[in-house]
Amino acid sequence: MSRRKSVMSEALKEEIARELGVYNTVANEGWGAVSSRDCGNIVKKAIEMAERSVNH
């Protein structure tokens, strides 16, 4: 099974993870250890950032 291409860059995901306080989990255990709730919050934050950049 092929993996889907990521829409967000790794750098952006890491930046948002730092802002939300989950980067230590990512650094120590990988993205698979991040909870679904935290992943959802990362996506929500990315959407907010994208909307702000489009509207300004």
PDB file of N, CA, C and O in Angstrom:
ATOM      1  N   MET A   1       0.853  -1.176   0.000  1.00  0.00           N
ATOM      2  CA  MET A   1       0.000   0.000   0.000  1.00  0.00           C
ATOM      3  C   MET A   1       0.898   1.239   0.000  1.00  0.00           C
ATOM      4  O   MET A   1       1.843   1.346   0.766  1.00  0.00           O
ATOM      5  N   SER A   2       0.592   2.161  -0.872  1.00  0.00           N
ATOM      6  CA  SER A   2       1.406   3.377  -0.937  1.00  0.00           C
ATOM      7  C   SER A   2       0.901   4.411   0.056  1.00  0.00           C
ATOM      8  O   SER A   2      -0.284   4.478   0.369  1.00  0.00           O
ATOM      9  N   ARG A   3       1.835   5.211   0.535  1.00  0.00           N
ATOM     10  CA  ARG A   3       1.475   6.282   1.465  1.00  0.00           C
ATOM     11  C   ARG A   3       1.044   7.494   0.663  1.00  0.00           C
ATOM     12  O   ARG A   3       1.567   7.769  -0.409  1.00  0.00           O
ATOM     13  N   ARG A   4       0.096   8.248   1.238  1.00  0.00           N
ATOM     14  CA  ARG A   4      -0.328   9.487   0.596  1.00  0.00           C
ATOM     15  C   ARG A   4       0.741  10.534   0.807  1.00  0.00           C
ATOM     16  O   ARG A   4       1.419  10.552   1.818  1.00  0.00           O
ATOM     17  N   LYS A   5       0.873  11.409  -0.158  1.00  0.00           N
ATOM     18  CA  LYS A   5       1.839  12.500  -0.025  1.00  0.00           C
ATOM     19  C   LYS A   5       1.323  13.490   1.011  1.00  0.00           C
ATOM     20  O   LYS A   5       0.155  13.852   1.031  1.00  0.00           O
ATOM     21  N   SER A   6       2.218  13.934   1.885  1.00  0.00           N
ATOM     22  CA  SER A   6       1.843  14.858   2.947  1.00  0.00           C
ATOM     23  C   SER A   6       1.541  16.237   2.380  1.00  0.00           C
ATOM     24  O   SER A   6       2.255  16.743   1.523  1.00  0.00           O
ATOM     25  N   VAL A   7       0.480  16.851   2.869  1.00  0.00           N
ATOM     26  CA  VAL A   7       0.111  18.191   2.452  1.00  0.00           C
ATOM     27  C   VAL A   7       0.934  19.214   3.222  1.00  0.00           C
ATOM     28  O   VAL A   7       1.378  20.208   2.667  1.00  0.00           O
ATOM     29  N   MET A   8       1.160  18.931   4.507  1.00  0.00           N
ATOM     30  CA  MET A   8       1.954  19.834   5.337  1.00  0.00           C
ATOM     31  C   MET A   8       3.411  19.387   5.322  1.00  0.00           C
ATOM     32  O   MET A   8       3.696  18.191   5.373  1.00  0.00           O
ATOM     33  N   SER A   9       4.301  20.354   5.295  1.00  0.00           N
ATOM     34  CA  SER A   9       5.715  20.006   5.360  1.00  0.00           C
ATOM     35  C   SER A   9       6.053  19.511   6.764  1.00  0.00           C
ATOM     36  O   SER A   9       5.362  19.828   7.729  1.00  0.00           O
ATOM     37  N   GLU A  10       7.094  18.741   6.844  1.00  0.00           N
ATOM     38  CA  GLU A  10       7.552  18.236   8.140  1.00  0.00           C
ATOM     39  C   GLU A  10       7.917  19.394   9.066  1.00  0.00           C
ATOM     40  O   GLU A  10       7.606  19.368  10.256  1.00  0.00           O
ATOM     41  N   ALA A  11       8.533  20.431   8.502  1.00  0.00           N
ATOM     42  CA  ALA A  11       8.921  21.595   9.313  1.00  0.00           C
ATOM     43  C   ALA A  11       7.703  22.292   9.910  1.00  0.00           C
ATOM     44  O   ALA A  11       7.723  22.697  11.079  1.00  0.00           O
ATOM     45  N   LEU A  12       6.635  22.420   9.133  1.00  0.00           N
ATOM     46  CA  LEU A  12       5.417  23.058   9.630  1.00  0.00           C
ATOM     47  C   LEU A  12       4.785  22.217  10.734  1.00  0.00           C
ATOM     48  O   LEU A  12       4.377  22.734  11.769  1.00  0.00           O
ATOM     49  N   LYS A  13       4.718  20.899  10.521  1.00  0.00           N
ATOM     50  CA  LYS A  13       4.154  20.028  11.555  1.00  0.00           C
ATOM     51  C   LYS A  13       4.956  20.130  12.844  1.00  0.00           C
ATOM     52  O   LYS A  13       4.376  20.197  13.929  1.00  0.00           O
ATOM     53  N   GLU A  14       6.281  20.163  12.728  1.00  0.00           N
ATOM     54  CA  GLU A  14       7.126  20.260  13.915  1.00  0.00           C
ATOM     55  C   GLU A  14       6.942  21.608  14.612  1.00  0.00           C
ATOM     56  O   GLU A  14       6.899  21.673  15.840  1.00  0.00           O
ATOM     57  N   GLU A  15       6.825  22.674  13.839  1.00  0.00           N
ATOM     58  CA  GLU A  15       6.607  24.009  14.417  1.00  0.00           C
ATOM     59  C   GLU A  15       5.307  24.044  15.222  1.00  0.00           C
ATOM     60  O   GLU A  15       5.269  24.543  16.354  1.00  0.00           O
ATOM     61  N   ILE A  16       4.253  23.505  14.643  1.00  0.00           N
ATOM     62  CA  ILE A  16       2.960  23.499  15.330  1.00  0.00           C
ATOM     63  C   ILE A  16       3.016  22.584  16.550  1.00  0.00           C
ATOM     64  O   ILE A  16       2.472  22.920  17.612  1.00  0.00           O
ATOM     65  N   ALA A  17       3.683  21.457  16.427  1.00  0.00           N
ATOM     66  CA  ALA A  17       3.820  20.541  17.574  1.00  0.00           C
ATOM     67  C   ALA A  17       4.538  21.238  18.729  1.00  0.00           C
ATOM     68  O   ALA A  17       4.172  21.056  19.890  1.00  0.00           O
ATOM     69  N   ARG A  18       5.542  22.036  18.406  1.00  0.00           N
ATOM     70  CA  ARG A  18       6.235  22.801  19.456  1.00  0.00           C
ATOM     71  C   ARG A  18       5.273  23.774  20.126  1.00  0.00           C
ATOM     72  O   ARG A  18       5.244  23.891  21.349  1.00  0.00           O
ATOM     73  N   GLU A  19       4.492  24.499  19.321  1.00  0.00           N
ATOM     74  CA  GLU A  19       3.532  25.464  19.854  1.00  0.00           C
ATOM     75  C   GLU A  19       2.515  24.794  20.774  1.00  0.00           C
ATOM     76  O   GLU A  19       2.113  25.378  21.772  1.00  0.00           O
ATOM     77  N   LEU A  20       2.115  23.583  20.427  1.00  0.00           N
ATOM     78  CA  LEU A  20       1.092  22.885  21.194  1.00  0.00           C
ATOM     79  C   LEU A  20       1.677  22.022  22.318  1.00  0.00           C
ATOM     80  O   LEU A  20       0.929  21.375  23.056  1.00  0.00           O
ATOM     81  N   GLY A  21       2.998  21.984  22.417  1.00  0.00           N
ATOM     82  CA  GLY A  21       3.636  21.258  23.504  1.00  0.00           C
ATOM     83  C   GLY A  21       3.718  19.753  23.333  1.00  0.00           C
ATOM     84  O   GLY A  21       3.861  19.031  24.325  1.00  0.00           O
ATOM     85  N   VAL A  22       3.632  19.260  22.112  1.00  0.00           N
ATOM     86  CA  VAL A  22       3.716  17.809  21.892  1.00  0.00           C
ATOM     87  C   VAL A  22       4.984  17.407  21.134  1.00  0.00           C
ATOM     88  O   VAL A  22       5.157  16.234  20.803  1.00  0.00           O
ATOM     89  N   TYR A  23       5.883  18.353  20.920  1.00  0.00           N
ATOM     90  CA  TYR A  23       7.070  18.038  20.122  1.00  0.00           C
ATOM     91  C   TYR A  23       7.972  17.019  20.803  1.00  0.00           C
ATOM     92  O   TYR A  23       8.582  16.200  20.133  1.00  0.00           O
ATOM     93  N   ASN A  24       8.040  17.034  22.132  1.00  0.00           N
ATOM     94  CA  ASN A  24       8.886  16.062  22.827  1.00  0.00           C
ATOM     95  C   ASN A  24       8.439  14.638  22.517  1.00  0.00           C
ATOM     96  O   ASN A  24       9.267  13.751  22.353  1.00  0.00           O
ATOM     97  N   THR A  25       7.141  14.427  22.445  1.00  0.00           N
ATOM     98  CA  THR A  25       6.618  13.109  22.083  1.00  0.00           C
ATOM     99  C   THR A  25       7.062  12.739  20.676  1.00  0.00           C
ATOM    100  O   THR A  25       7.509  11.618  20.429  1.00  0.00           O
ATOM    101  N   VAL A  26       6.952  13.690  19.754  1.00  0.00           N
ATOM    102  CA  VAL A  26       7.362  13.441  18.366  1.00  0.00           C
ATOM    103  C   VAL A  26       8.850  13.113  18.308  1.00  0.00           C
ATOM    104  O   VAL A  26       9.260  12.143  17.661  1.00  0.00           O
ATOM    105  N   ALA A  27       9.662  13.903  18.998  1.00  0.00           N
ATOM    106  CA  ALA A  27      11.108  13.724  18.958  1.00  0.00           C
ATOM    107  C   ALA A  27      11.534  12.396  19.583  1.00  0.00           C
ATOM    108  O   ALA A  27      12.441  11.729  19.070  1.00  0.00           O
ATOM    109  N   ASN A  28      10.868  12.018  20.667  1.00  0.00           N
ATOM    110  CA  ASN A  28      11.285  10.810  21.391  1.00  0.00           C
ATOM    111  C   ASN A  28      10.654   9.526  20.868  1.00  0.00           C
ATOM    112  O   ASN A  28      11.284   8.475  20.903  1.00  0.00           O
ATOM    113  N   GLU A  29       9.409   9.605  20.397  1.00  0.00           N
ATOM    114  CA  GLU A  29       8.692   8.390  20.043  1.00  0.00           C
ATOM    115  C   GLU A  29       8.152   8.369  18.617  1.00  0.00           C
ATOM    116  O   GLU A  29       7.636   7.356  18.164  1.00  0.00           O
ATOM    117  N   GLY A  30       8.194   9.501  17.916  1.00  0.00           N
ATOM    118  CA  GLY A  30       7.695   9.564  16.547  1.00  0.00           C
ATOM    119  C   GLY A  30       6.248  10.011  16.497  1.00  0.00           C
ATOM    120  O   GLY A  30       5.551  10.092  17.511  1.00  0.00           O
ATOM    121  N   TRP A  31       5.796  10.307  15.288  1.00  0.00           N
ATOM    122  CA  TRP A  31       4.442  10.814  15.089  1.00  0.00           C
ATOM    123  C   TRP A  31       3.385   9.804  15.500  1.00  0.00           C
ATOM    124  O   TRP A  31       2.279  10.165  15.892  1.00  0.00           O
ATOM    125  N   GLY A  32       3.687   8.528  15.427  1.00  0.00           N
ATOM    126  CA  GLY A  32       2.724   7.491  15.793  1.00  0.00           C
ATOM    127  C   GLY A  32       2.326   7.514  17.252  1.00  0.00           C
ATOM    128  O   GLY A  32       1.278   6.998  17.622  1.00  0.00           O
ATOM    129  N   ALA A  33       3.146   8.130  18.094  1.00  0.00           N
ATOM    130  CA  ALA A  33       2.848   8.190  19.524  1.00  0.00           C
ATOM    131  C   ALA A  33       2.005   9.399  19.905  1.00  0.00           C
ATOM    132  O   ALA A  33       1.559   9.510  21.041  1.00  0.00           O
ATOM    133  N   VAL A  34       1.770  10.296  18.961  1.00  0.00           N
ATOM    134  CA  VAL A  34       0.974  11.495  19.233  1.00  0.00           C
ATOM    135  C   VAL A  34      -0.504  11.093  19.234  1.00  0.00           C
ATOM    136  O   VAL A  34      -0.963  10.377  18.345  1.00  0.00           O
ATOM    137  N   SER A  35      -1.242  11.553  20.239  1.00  0.00           N
ATOM    138  CA  SER A  35      -2.656  11.167  20.351  1.00  0.00           C
ATOM    139  C   SER A  35      -3.472  11.726  19.185  1.00  0.00           C
ATOM    140  O   SER A  35      -3.103  12.713  18.558  1.00  0.00           O
ATOM    141  N   SER A  36      -4.595  11.085  18.941  1.00  0.00           N
ATOM    142  CA  SER A  36      -5.505  11.547  17.887  1.00  0.00           C
ATOM    143  C   SER A  36      -5.965  12.970  18.160  1.00  0.00           C
ATOM    144  O   SER A  36      -6.077  13.783  17.245  1.00  0.00           O
ATOM    145  N   ARG A  37      -6.242  13.268  19.416  1.00  0.00           N
ATOM    146  CA  ARG A  37      -6.678  14.615  19.788  1.00  0.00           C
ATOM    147  C   ARG A  37      -5.595  15.635  19.435  1.00  0.00           C
ATOM    148  O   ARG A  37      -5.886  16.681  18.852  1.00  0.00           O
ATOM    149  N   ASP A  38      -4.341  15.329  19.778  1.00  0.00           N
ATOM    150  CA  ASP A  38      -3.253  16.259  19.472  1.00  0.00           C
ATOM    151  C   ASP A  38      -3.045  16.402  17.971  1.00  0.00           C
ATOM    152  O   ASP A  38      -2.788  17.500  17.477  1.00  0.00           O
ATOM    153  N   CYS A  39      -3.168  15.295  17.236  1.00  0.00           N
ATOM    154  CA  CYS A  39      -3.062  15.378  15.771  1.00  0.00           C
ATOM    155  C   CYS A  39      -4.168  16.260  15.206  1.00  0.00           C
ATOM    156  O   CYS A  39      -3.924  17.079  14.316  1.00  0.00           O
ATOM    157  N   GLY A  40      -5.361  16.113  15.733  1.00  0.00           N
ATOM    158  CA  GLY A  40      -6.473  16.956  15.301  1.00  0.00           C
ATOM    159  C   GLY A  40      -6.208  18.417  15.594  1.00  0.00           C
ATOM    160  O   GLY A  40      -6.515  19.294  14.782  1.00  0.00           O
ATOM    161  N   ASN A  41      -5.616  18.700  16.759  1.00  0.00           N
ATOM    162  CA  ASN A  41      -5.277  20.076  17.109  1.00  0.00           C
ATOM    163  C   ASN A  41      -4.205  20.641  16.183  1.00  0.00           C
ATOM    164  O   ASN A  41      -4.237  21.827  15.844  1.00  0.00           O
ATOM    165  N   ILE A  42      -3.271  19.801  15.760  1.00  0.00           N
ATOM    166  CA  ILE A  42      -2.233  20.239  14.825  1.00  0.00           C
ATOM    167  C   ILE A  42      -2.874  20.611  13.493  1.00  0.00           C
ATOM    168  O   ILE A  42      -2.573  21.656  12.910  1.00  0.00           O
ATOM    169  N   VAL A  43      -3.785  19.769  13.007  1.00  0.00           N
ATOM    170  CA  VAL A  43      -4.470  20.052  11.743  1.00  0.00           C
ATOM    171  C   VAL A  43      -5.306  21.323  11.871  1.00  0.00           C
ATOM    172  O   VAL A  43      -5.284  22.184  10.981  1.00  0.00           O
ATOM    173  N   LYS A  44      -6.015  21.460  12.981  1.00  0.00           N
ATOM    174  CA  LYS A  44      -6.835  22.655  13.205  1.00  0.00           C
ATOM    175  C   LYS A  44      -5.975  23.910  13.171  1.00  0.00           C
ATOM    176  O   LYS A  44      -6.325  24.907  12.533  1.00  0.00           O
ATOM    177  N   LYS A  45      -4.827  23.874  13.836  1.00  0.00           N
ATOM    178  CA  LYS A  45      -3.918  25.021  13.868  1.00  0.00           C
ATOM    179  C   LYS A  45      -3.393  25.322  12.464  1.00  0.00           C
ATOM    180  O   LYS A  45      -3.302  26.485  12.059  1.00  0.00           O
ATOM    181  N   ALA A  46      -3.060  24.295  11.694  1.00  0.00           N
ATOM    182  CA  ALA A  46      -2.570  24.492  10.330  1.00  0.00           C
ATOM    183  C   ALA A  46      -3.637  25.139   9.457  1.00  0.00           C
ATOM    184  O   ALA A  46      -3.333  26.028   8.649  1.00  0.00           O
ATOM    185  N   ILE A  47      -4.884  24.718   9.631  1.00  0.00           N
ATOM    186  CA  ILE A  47      -5.984  25.308   8.867  1.00  0.00           C
ATOM    187  C   ILE A  47      -6.153  26.773   9.240  1.00  0.00           C
ATOM    188  O   ILE A  47      -6.329  27.635   8.362  1.00  0.00           O
ATOM    189  N   GLU A  48      -6.096  27.080  10.539  1.00  0.00           N
ATOM    190  CA  GLU A  48      -6.199  28.474  10.984  1.00  0.00           C
ATOM    191  C   GLU A  48      -5.085  29.325  10.378  1.00  0.00           C
ATOM    192  O   GLU A  48      -5.330  30.450   9.929  1.00  0.00           O
ATOM    193  N   MET A  49      -3.867  28.781  10.369  1.00  0.00           N
ATOM    194  CA  MET A  49      -2.735  29.525   9.787  1.00  0.00           C
ATOM    195  C   MET A  49      -2.957  29.767   8.299  1.00  0.00           C
ATOM    196  O   MET A  49      -2.684  30.852   7.791  1.00  0.00           O
ATOM    197  N   ALA A  50      -3.447  28.761   7.586  1.00  0.00           N
ATOM    198  CA  ALA A  50      -3.688  28.883   6.145  1.00  0.00           C
ATOM    199  C   ALA A  50      -4.773  29.917   5.865  1.00  0.00           C
ATOM    200  O   ALA A  50      -4.659  30.735   4.952  1.00  0.00           O
ATOM    201  N   GLU A  51      -5.839  29.877   6.673  1.00  0.00           N
ATOM    202  CA  GLU A  51      -6.922  30.842   6.482  1.00  0.00           C
ATOM    203  C   GLU A  51      -6.449  32.261   6.734  1.00  0.00           C
ATOM    204  O   GLU A  51      -6.827  33.180   6.017  1.00  0.00           O
ATOM    205  N   ARG A  52      -5.609  32.458   7.760  1.00  0.00           N
ATOM    206  CA  ARG A  52      -5.076  33.785   8.033  1.00  0.00           C
ATOM    207  C   ARG A  52      -4.210  34.279   6.878  1.00  0.00           C
ATOM    208  O   ARG A  52      -4.281  35.450   6.506  1.00  0.00           O
ATOM    209  N   SER A  53      -3.412  33.397   6.304  1.00  0.00           N
ATOM    210  CA  SER A  53      -2.524  33.829   5.219  1.00  0.00           C
ATOM    211  C   SER A  53      -3.321  34.170   3.954  1.00  0.00           C
ATOM    212  O   SER A  53      -2.919  35.035   3.188  1.00  0.00           O
ATOM    213  N   VAL A  54      -4.439  33.501   3.740  1.00  0.00           N
ATOM    214  CA  VAL A  54      -5.278  33.777   2.569  1.00  0.00           C
ATOM    215  C   VAL A  54      -6.036  35.088   2.763  1.00  0.00           C
ATOM    216  O   VAL A  54      -6.217  35.847   1.817  1.00  0.00           O
ATOM    217  N   ASN A  55      -6.472  35.346   3.968  1.00  0.00           N
ATOM    218  CA  ASN A  55      -7.295  36.520   4.247  1.00  0.00           C
ATOM    219  C   ASN A  55      -6.485  37.801   4.438  1.00  0.00           C
ATOM    220  O   ASN A  55      -7.067  38.867   4.524  1.00  0.00           O
ATOM    221  N   HIS A  56      -5.178  37.705   4.502  1.00  0.00           N
ATOM    222  CA  HIS A  56      -4.367  38.914   4.711  1.00  0.00           C
ATOM    223  C   HIS A  56      -3.447  39.186   3.578  1.00  0.00           C
ATOM    224  O   HIS A  56      -2.947  38.611   2.848  1.00  0.00           O
TER     225      HIS A  56
END
